[in-house]
Short mmCIF file of C-alpha atoms in Angstrom, two decimals:
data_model
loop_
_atom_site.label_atom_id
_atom_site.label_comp_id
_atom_site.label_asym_id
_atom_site.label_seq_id
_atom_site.Cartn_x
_atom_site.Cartn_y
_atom_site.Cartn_z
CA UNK W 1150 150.80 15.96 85.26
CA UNK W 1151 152.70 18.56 87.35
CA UNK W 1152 153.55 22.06 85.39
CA UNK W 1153 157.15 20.95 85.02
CA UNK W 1154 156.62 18.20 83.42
CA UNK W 1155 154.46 19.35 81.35
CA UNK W 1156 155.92 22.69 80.31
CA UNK W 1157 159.42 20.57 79.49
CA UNK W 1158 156.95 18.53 77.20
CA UNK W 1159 156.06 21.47 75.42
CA UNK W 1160 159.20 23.15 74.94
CA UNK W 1161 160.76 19.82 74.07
CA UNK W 1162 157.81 20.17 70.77
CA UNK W 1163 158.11 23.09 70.14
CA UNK W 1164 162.04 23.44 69.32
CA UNK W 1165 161.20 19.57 67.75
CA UNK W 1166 163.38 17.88 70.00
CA UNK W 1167 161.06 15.29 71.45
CA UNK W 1168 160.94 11.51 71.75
CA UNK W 1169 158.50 9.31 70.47
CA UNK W 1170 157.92 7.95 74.00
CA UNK W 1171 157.37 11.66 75.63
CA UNK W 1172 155.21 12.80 72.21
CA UNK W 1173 152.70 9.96 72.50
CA UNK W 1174 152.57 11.63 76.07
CA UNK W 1175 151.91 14.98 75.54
CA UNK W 1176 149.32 13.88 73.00
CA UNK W 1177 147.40 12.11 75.67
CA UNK W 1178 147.06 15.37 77.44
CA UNK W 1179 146.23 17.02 74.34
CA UNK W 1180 143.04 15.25 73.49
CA UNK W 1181 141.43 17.48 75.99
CA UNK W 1182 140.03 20.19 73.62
CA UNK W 1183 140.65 23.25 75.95
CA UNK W 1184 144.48 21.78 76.64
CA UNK W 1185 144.91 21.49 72.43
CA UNK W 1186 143.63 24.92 72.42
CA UNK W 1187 146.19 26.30 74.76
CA UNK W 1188 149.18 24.25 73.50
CA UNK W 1189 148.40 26.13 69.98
CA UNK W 1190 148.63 29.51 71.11
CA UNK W 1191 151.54 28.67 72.97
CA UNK W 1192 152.73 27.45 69.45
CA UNK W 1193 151.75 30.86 68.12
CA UNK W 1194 153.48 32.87 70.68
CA UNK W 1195 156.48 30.65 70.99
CA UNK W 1196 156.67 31.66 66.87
CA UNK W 1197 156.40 35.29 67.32
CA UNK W 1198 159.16 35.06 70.28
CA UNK W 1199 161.42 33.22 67.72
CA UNK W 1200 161.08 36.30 65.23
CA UNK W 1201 161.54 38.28 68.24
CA UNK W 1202 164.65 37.32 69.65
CA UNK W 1203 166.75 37.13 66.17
CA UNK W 1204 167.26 40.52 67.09
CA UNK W 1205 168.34 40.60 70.40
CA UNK W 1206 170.03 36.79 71.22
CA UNK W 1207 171.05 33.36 69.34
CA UNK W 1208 168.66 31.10 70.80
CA UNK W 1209 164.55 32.37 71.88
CA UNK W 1210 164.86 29.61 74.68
CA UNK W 1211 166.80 32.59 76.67
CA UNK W 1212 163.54 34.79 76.60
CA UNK W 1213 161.22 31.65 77.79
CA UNK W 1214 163.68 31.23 80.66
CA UNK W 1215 163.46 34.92 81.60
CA UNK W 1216 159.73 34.30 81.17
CA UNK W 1217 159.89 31.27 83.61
CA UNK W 1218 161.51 33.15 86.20
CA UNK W 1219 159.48 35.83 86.58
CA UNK W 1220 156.45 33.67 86.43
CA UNK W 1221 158.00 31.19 88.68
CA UNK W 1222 157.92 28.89 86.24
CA UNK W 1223 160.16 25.18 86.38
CA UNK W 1224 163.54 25.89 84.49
CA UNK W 1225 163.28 25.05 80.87
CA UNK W 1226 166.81 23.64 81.10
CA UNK W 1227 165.68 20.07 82.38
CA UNK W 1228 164.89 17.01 80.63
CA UNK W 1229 161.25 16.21 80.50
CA UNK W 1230 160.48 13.00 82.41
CA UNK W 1231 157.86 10.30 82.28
CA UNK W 1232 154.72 11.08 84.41
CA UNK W 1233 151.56 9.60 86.00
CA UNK W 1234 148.17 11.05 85.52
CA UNK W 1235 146.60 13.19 87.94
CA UNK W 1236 143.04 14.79 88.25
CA UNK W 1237 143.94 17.97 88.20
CA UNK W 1238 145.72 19.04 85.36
CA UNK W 1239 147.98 22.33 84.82
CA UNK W 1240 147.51 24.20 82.16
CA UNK W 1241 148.73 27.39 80.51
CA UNK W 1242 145.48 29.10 78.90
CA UNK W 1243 145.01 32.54 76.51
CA UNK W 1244 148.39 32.98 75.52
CA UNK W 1245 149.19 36.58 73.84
CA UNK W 1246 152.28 37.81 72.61
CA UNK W 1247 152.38 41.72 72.53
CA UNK W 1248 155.27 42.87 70.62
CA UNK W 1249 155.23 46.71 71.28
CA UNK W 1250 157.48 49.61 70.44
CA UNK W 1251 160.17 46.65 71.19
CA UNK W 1252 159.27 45.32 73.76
CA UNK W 1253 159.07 41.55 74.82
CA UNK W 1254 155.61 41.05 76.63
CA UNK W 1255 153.50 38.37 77.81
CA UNK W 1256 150.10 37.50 79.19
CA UNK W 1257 149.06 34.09 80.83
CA UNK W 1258 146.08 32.81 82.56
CA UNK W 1259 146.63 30.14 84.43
CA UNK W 1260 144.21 27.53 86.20
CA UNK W 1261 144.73 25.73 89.06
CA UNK W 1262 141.33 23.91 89.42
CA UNK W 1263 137.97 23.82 88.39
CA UNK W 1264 136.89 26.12 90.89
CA UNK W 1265 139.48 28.62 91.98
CA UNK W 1266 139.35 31.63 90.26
CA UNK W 1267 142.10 32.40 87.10
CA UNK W 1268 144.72 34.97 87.65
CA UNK W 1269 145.46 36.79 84.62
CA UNK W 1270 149.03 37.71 84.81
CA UNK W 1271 150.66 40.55 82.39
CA UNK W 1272 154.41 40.19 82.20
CA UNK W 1273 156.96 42.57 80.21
CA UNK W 1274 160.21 41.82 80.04
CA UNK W 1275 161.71 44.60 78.26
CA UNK W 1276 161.05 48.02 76.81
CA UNK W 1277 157.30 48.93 77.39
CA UNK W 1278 154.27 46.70 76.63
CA UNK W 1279 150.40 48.73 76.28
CA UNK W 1280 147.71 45.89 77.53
CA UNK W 1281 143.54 46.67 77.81
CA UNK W 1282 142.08 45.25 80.87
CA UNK W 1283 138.03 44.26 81.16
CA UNK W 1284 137.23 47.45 81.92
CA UNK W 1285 138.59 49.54 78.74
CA UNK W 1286 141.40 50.63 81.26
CA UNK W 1287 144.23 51.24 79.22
CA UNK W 1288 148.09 50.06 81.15
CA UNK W 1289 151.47 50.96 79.77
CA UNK W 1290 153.88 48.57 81.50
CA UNK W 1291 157.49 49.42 82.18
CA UNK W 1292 160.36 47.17 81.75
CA UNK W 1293 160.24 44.14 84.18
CA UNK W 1294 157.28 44.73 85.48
CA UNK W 1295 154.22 42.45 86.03
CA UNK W 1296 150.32 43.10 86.51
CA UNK W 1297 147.61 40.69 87.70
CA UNK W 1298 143.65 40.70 88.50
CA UNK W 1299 141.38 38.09 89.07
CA UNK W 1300 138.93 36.60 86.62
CA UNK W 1301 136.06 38.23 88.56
CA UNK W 1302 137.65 41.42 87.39
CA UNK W 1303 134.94 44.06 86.53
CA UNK W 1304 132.49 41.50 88.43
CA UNK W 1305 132.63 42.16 91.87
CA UNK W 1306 135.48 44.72 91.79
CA UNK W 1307 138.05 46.05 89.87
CA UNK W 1308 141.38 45.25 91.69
CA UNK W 1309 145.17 44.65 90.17
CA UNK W 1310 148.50 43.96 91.80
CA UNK W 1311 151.26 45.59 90.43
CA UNK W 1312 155.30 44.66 91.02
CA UNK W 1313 157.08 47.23 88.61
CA UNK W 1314 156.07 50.50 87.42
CA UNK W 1315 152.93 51.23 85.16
CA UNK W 1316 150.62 54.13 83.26
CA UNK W 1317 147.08 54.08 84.11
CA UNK W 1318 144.29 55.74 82.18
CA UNK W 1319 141.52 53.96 84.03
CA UNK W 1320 138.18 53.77 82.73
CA UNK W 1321 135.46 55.55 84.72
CA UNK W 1322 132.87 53.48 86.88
CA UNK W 1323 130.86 55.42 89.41
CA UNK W 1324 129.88 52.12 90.83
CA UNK W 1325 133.15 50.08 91.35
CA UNK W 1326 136.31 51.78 92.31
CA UNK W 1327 139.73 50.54 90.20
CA UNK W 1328 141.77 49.66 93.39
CA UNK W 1329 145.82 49.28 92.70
CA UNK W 1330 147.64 47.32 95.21
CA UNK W 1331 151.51 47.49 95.37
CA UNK W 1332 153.93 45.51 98.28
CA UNK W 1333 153.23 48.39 100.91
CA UNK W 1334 150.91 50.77 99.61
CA UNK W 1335 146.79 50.63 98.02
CA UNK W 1336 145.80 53.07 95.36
CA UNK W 1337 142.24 53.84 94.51
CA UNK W 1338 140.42 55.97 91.92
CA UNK W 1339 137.32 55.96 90.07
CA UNK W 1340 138.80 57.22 86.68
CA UNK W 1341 141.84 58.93 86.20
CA UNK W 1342 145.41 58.77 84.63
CA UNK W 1343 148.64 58.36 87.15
CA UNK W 1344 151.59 56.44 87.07
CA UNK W 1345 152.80 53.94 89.78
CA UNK W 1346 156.49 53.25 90.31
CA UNK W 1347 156.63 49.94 93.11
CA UNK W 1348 159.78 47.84 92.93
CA UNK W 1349 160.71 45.29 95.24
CA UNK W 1350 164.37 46.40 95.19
CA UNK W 1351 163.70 49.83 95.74
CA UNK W 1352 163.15 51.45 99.29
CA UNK W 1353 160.43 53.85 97.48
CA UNK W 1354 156.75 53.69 96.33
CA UNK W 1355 155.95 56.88 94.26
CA UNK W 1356 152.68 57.90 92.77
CA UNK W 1357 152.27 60.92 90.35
CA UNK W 1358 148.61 62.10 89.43
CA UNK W 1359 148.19 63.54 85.90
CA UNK W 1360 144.39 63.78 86.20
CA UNK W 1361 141.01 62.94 88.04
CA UNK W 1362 141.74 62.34 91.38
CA UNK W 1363 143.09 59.35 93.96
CA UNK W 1364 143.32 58.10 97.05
CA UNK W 1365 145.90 56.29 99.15
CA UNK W 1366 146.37 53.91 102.19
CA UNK W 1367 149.84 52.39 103.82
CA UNK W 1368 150.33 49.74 106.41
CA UNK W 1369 151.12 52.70 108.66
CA UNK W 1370 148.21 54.84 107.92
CA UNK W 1371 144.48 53.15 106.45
CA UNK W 1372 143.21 56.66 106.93
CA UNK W 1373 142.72 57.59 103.37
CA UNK W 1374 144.84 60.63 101.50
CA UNK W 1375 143.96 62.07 98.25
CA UNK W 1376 145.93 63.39 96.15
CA UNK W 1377 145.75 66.36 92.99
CA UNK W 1378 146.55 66.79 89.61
CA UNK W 1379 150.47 67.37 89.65
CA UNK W 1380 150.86 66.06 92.85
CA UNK W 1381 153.24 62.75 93.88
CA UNK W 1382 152.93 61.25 96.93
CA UNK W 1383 155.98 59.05 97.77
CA UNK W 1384 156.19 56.24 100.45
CA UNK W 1385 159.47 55.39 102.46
CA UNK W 1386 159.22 51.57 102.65
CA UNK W 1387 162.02 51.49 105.62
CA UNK W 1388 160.94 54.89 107.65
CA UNK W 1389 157.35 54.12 106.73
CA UNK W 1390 157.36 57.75 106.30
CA UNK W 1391 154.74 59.42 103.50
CA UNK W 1392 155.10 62.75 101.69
CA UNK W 1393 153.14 64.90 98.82
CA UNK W 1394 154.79 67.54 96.89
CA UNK W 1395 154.21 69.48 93.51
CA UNK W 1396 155.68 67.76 90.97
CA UNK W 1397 156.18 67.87 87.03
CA UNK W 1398 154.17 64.76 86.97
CA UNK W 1399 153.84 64.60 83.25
CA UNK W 1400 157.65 64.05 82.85
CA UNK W 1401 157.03 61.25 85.60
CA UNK W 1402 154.73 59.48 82.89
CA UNK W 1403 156.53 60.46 79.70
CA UNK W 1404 157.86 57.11 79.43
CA UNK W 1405 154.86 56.15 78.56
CA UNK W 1406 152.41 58.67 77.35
CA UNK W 1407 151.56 59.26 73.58
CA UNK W 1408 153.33 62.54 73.29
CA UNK W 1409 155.90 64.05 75.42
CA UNK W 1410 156.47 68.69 75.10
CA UNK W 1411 159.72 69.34 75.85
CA UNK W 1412 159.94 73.25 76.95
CA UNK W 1413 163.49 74.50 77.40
CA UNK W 1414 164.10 71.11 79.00
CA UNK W 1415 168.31 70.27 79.45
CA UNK W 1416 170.11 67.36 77.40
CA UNK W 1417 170.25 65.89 81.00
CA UNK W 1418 166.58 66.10 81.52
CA UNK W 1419 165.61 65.14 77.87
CA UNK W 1420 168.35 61.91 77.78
CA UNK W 1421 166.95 61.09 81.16
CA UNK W 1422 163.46 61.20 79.65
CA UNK W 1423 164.83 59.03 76.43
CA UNK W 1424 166.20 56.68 78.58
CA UNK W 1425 163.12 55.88 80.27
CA UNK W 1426 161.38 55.93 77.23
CA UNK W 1427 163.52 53.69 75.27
CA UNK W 1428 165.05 51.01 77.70
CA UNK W 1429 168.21 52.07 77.06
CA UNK W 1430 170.91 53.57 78.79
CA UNK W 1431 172.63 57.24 77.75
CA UNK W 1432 175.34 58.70 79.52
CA UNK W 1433 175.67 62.34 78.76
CA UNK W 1434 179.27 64.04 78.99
CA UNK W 1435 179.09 65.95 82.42
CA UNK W 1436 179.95 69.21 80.30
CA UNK W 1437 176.87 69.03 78.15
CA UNK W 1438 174.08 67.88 80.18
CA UNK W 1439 173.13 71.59 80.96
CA UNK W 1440 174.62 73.60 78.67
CA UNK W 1441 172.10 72.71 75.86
CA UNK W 1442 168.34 73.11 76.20
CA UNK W 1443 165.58 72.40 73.56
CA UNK W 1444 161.85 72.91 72.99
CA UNK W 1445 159.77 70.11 70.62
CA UNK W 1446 157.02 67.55 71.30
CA UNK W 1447 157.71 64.04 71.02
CA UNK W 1448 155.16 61.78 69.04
CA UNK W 1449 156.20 58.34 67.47
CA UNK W 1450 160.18 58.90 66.99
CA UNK W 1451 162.06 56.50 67.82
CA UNK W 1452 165.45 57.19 69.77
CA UNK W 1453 167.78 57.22 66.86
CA UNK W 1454 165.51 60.11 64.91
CA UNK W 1455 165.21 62.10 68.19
CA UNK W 1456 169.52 62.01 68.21
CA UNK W 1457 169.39 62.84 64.69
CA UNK W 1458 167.44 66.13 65.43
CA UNK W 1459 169.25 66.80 68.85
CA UNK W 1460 173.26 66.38 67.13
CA UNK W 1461 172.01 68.74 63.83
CA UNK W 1462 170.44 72.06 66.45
CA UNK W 1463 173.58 71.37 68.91
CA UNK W 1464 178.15 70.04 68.12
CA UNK W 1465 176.88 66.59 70.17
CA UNK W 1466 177.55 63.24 68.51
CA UNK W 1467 176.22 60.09 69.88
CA UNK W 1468 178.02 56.37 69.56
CA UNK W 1469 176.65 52.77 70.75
CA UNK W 1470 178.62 50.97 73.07
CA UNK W 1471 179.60 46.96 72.87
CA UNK W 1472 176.76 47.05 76.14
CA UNK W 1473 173.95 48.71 73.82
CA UNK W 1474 174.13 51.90 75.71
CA UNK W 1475 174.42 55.30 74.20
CA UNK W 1476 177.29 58.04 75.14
CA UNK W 1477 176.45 61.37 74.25
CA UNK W 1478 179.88 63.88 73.47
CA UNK W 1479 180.92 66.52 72.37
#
């Protein structure tokens, strides 16, 4: 069965749409124990998506093809077809839904043959997903961002791949380093917390150290670099070009980090902050952005009780526009 074909099979179930002709085939490759196992926690994440996305869109089917995209998944748009049997059979295995301070996340293993290593493959689509590797590492991913590793993870060595931006408080092990590589640049550390901004559309790579210490390599340079608490070292993908500077590296990570202490930080730099935080987009009227400063710590808030205490210290109201973005005046 190719992975098309198949995964059109299972959507095709799952929203109960399917022929008779197309169910007697997907229960033929469901009398394999391990592929009945994986078609029912796809069942029990394709629930949880459908609670989900009441929230945010009509139909759930428009998160699974988001999903499919980024995992380069077949379109769940076409018809499922008829099929022949084949040896080696696709499957989608250890399917969890992590529905975090809301965010849309997902993690799938897949296998491509018996012997081939899996590749575990962390995917958040929106808002910020926390995940636990092998290791007790703890990773807060960013919006549209993905994260895979190997199943011989913790094994032989303790390497991930990273398109996106992340928070990592790795877990120490004097023995294997926890190697991070992005498109154009290798991060390694023993145990430490830093956060790793790598998009393929953007021209920069930009690591931040909060603590511990790491080290760095580039196509242009395999010499290794390390780098100090509140130091970022950022990578020019076009010039090739690498710099370190002193940095306020915890604002950097405060997108992700339990608590966030705001000292006589601007609207500007708090909204900025928010907007990270949040997934959301504020605009701040140019006029206000740094005439107002505050001091508090941010723990669990969410966005709309941080506005609340921002409009009753400061004469700022905030509205939500048709877009879902917020504008800030006075």
């Amino acid at each position: 069965m190719n992975r098309q074909t198949l995964w059109n099979l299972i959507l095709a179930k799952l929203e109960h749409n399917i022929s008779s002709d197309d169910e007697k085939l997907l229960s033929e490759w469901m009398a394999d124990r391990k592929n009945r196992q994986a078609y029912a926690e796809i069942a029990v994440l394709w629930k949880k998506v459908q609670e989900r996305a009441t929230t945010y869109a009509p139909h759930p089917a428009a998160y699974w093809e988001k999903m499919a995209e980024k995992l380069n998944l077949p379109s769940t748009r076409k018809k499922a077809r008829r099929f022949q049997p084949v040896q080696t059979i696709y499957k989608v295995a250890a399917c969890i839904a992590i529905l975090v301070v809301s965010s849309l996340s997902f993690y799938f293993g897949m296998e491509w043959d018996n012997q081939a290593p899996l590749e575990q493959c962390y995917t958040n689509i929106n808002g910020k997903s926390q995940v636990t590797l092998p290791d007790g590492t703890l990773v807060w991913l960013h919006s549209n961002t993905t994260l895979a590793y190997k199943t011989d993870f913790k094994e032989k060595s303790r390497t991930v791949t990273l398109d996106g931006e992340a928070y990592f408080e790795v877990a120490k092990d004097k023995e294997k380093r926890f190697i991070v590589h992005t498109d154009e640049m290798a991060v390694a550390v023993y145990g430490t917390k830093f956060n790793v901004s790598s998009r393929a559309d953007k021209n920069g790579v930009n690591v931040s150290l909060l603590e511990g210490s790491v080290s760095f390599t580039t196509p242009a340079n395999s010499e290794e670099r390390f780098l100090v608490p509140g130091e970022t070292v950022t990578y020019d993908k076009s010039s090739h070009q690498v710099s370190v500077s002193r940095d306020e590296v915890e604002m950097n990570a405060a997108w992700a980090t339990p608590t966030v202490q705001f000292s006589n930080r601007s609207l500007q730099q708090i909204c900025e902050v928010l907007s990270k935080r949040f997934d959301i987009s504020i605009q701040v009227e140019p006029e206000l952005g740094q005439k107002y400063v505050y001091t508090f710590t941010l723990h669990d808030e969410n966005v709309f009780e941080i506005l609340e205490l921002i409009a009753t210290i400061h004469p700022i109201k905030y509205s939500f526009k048709n877009d879902g973005s917020i504008c800030i005046t006075k």
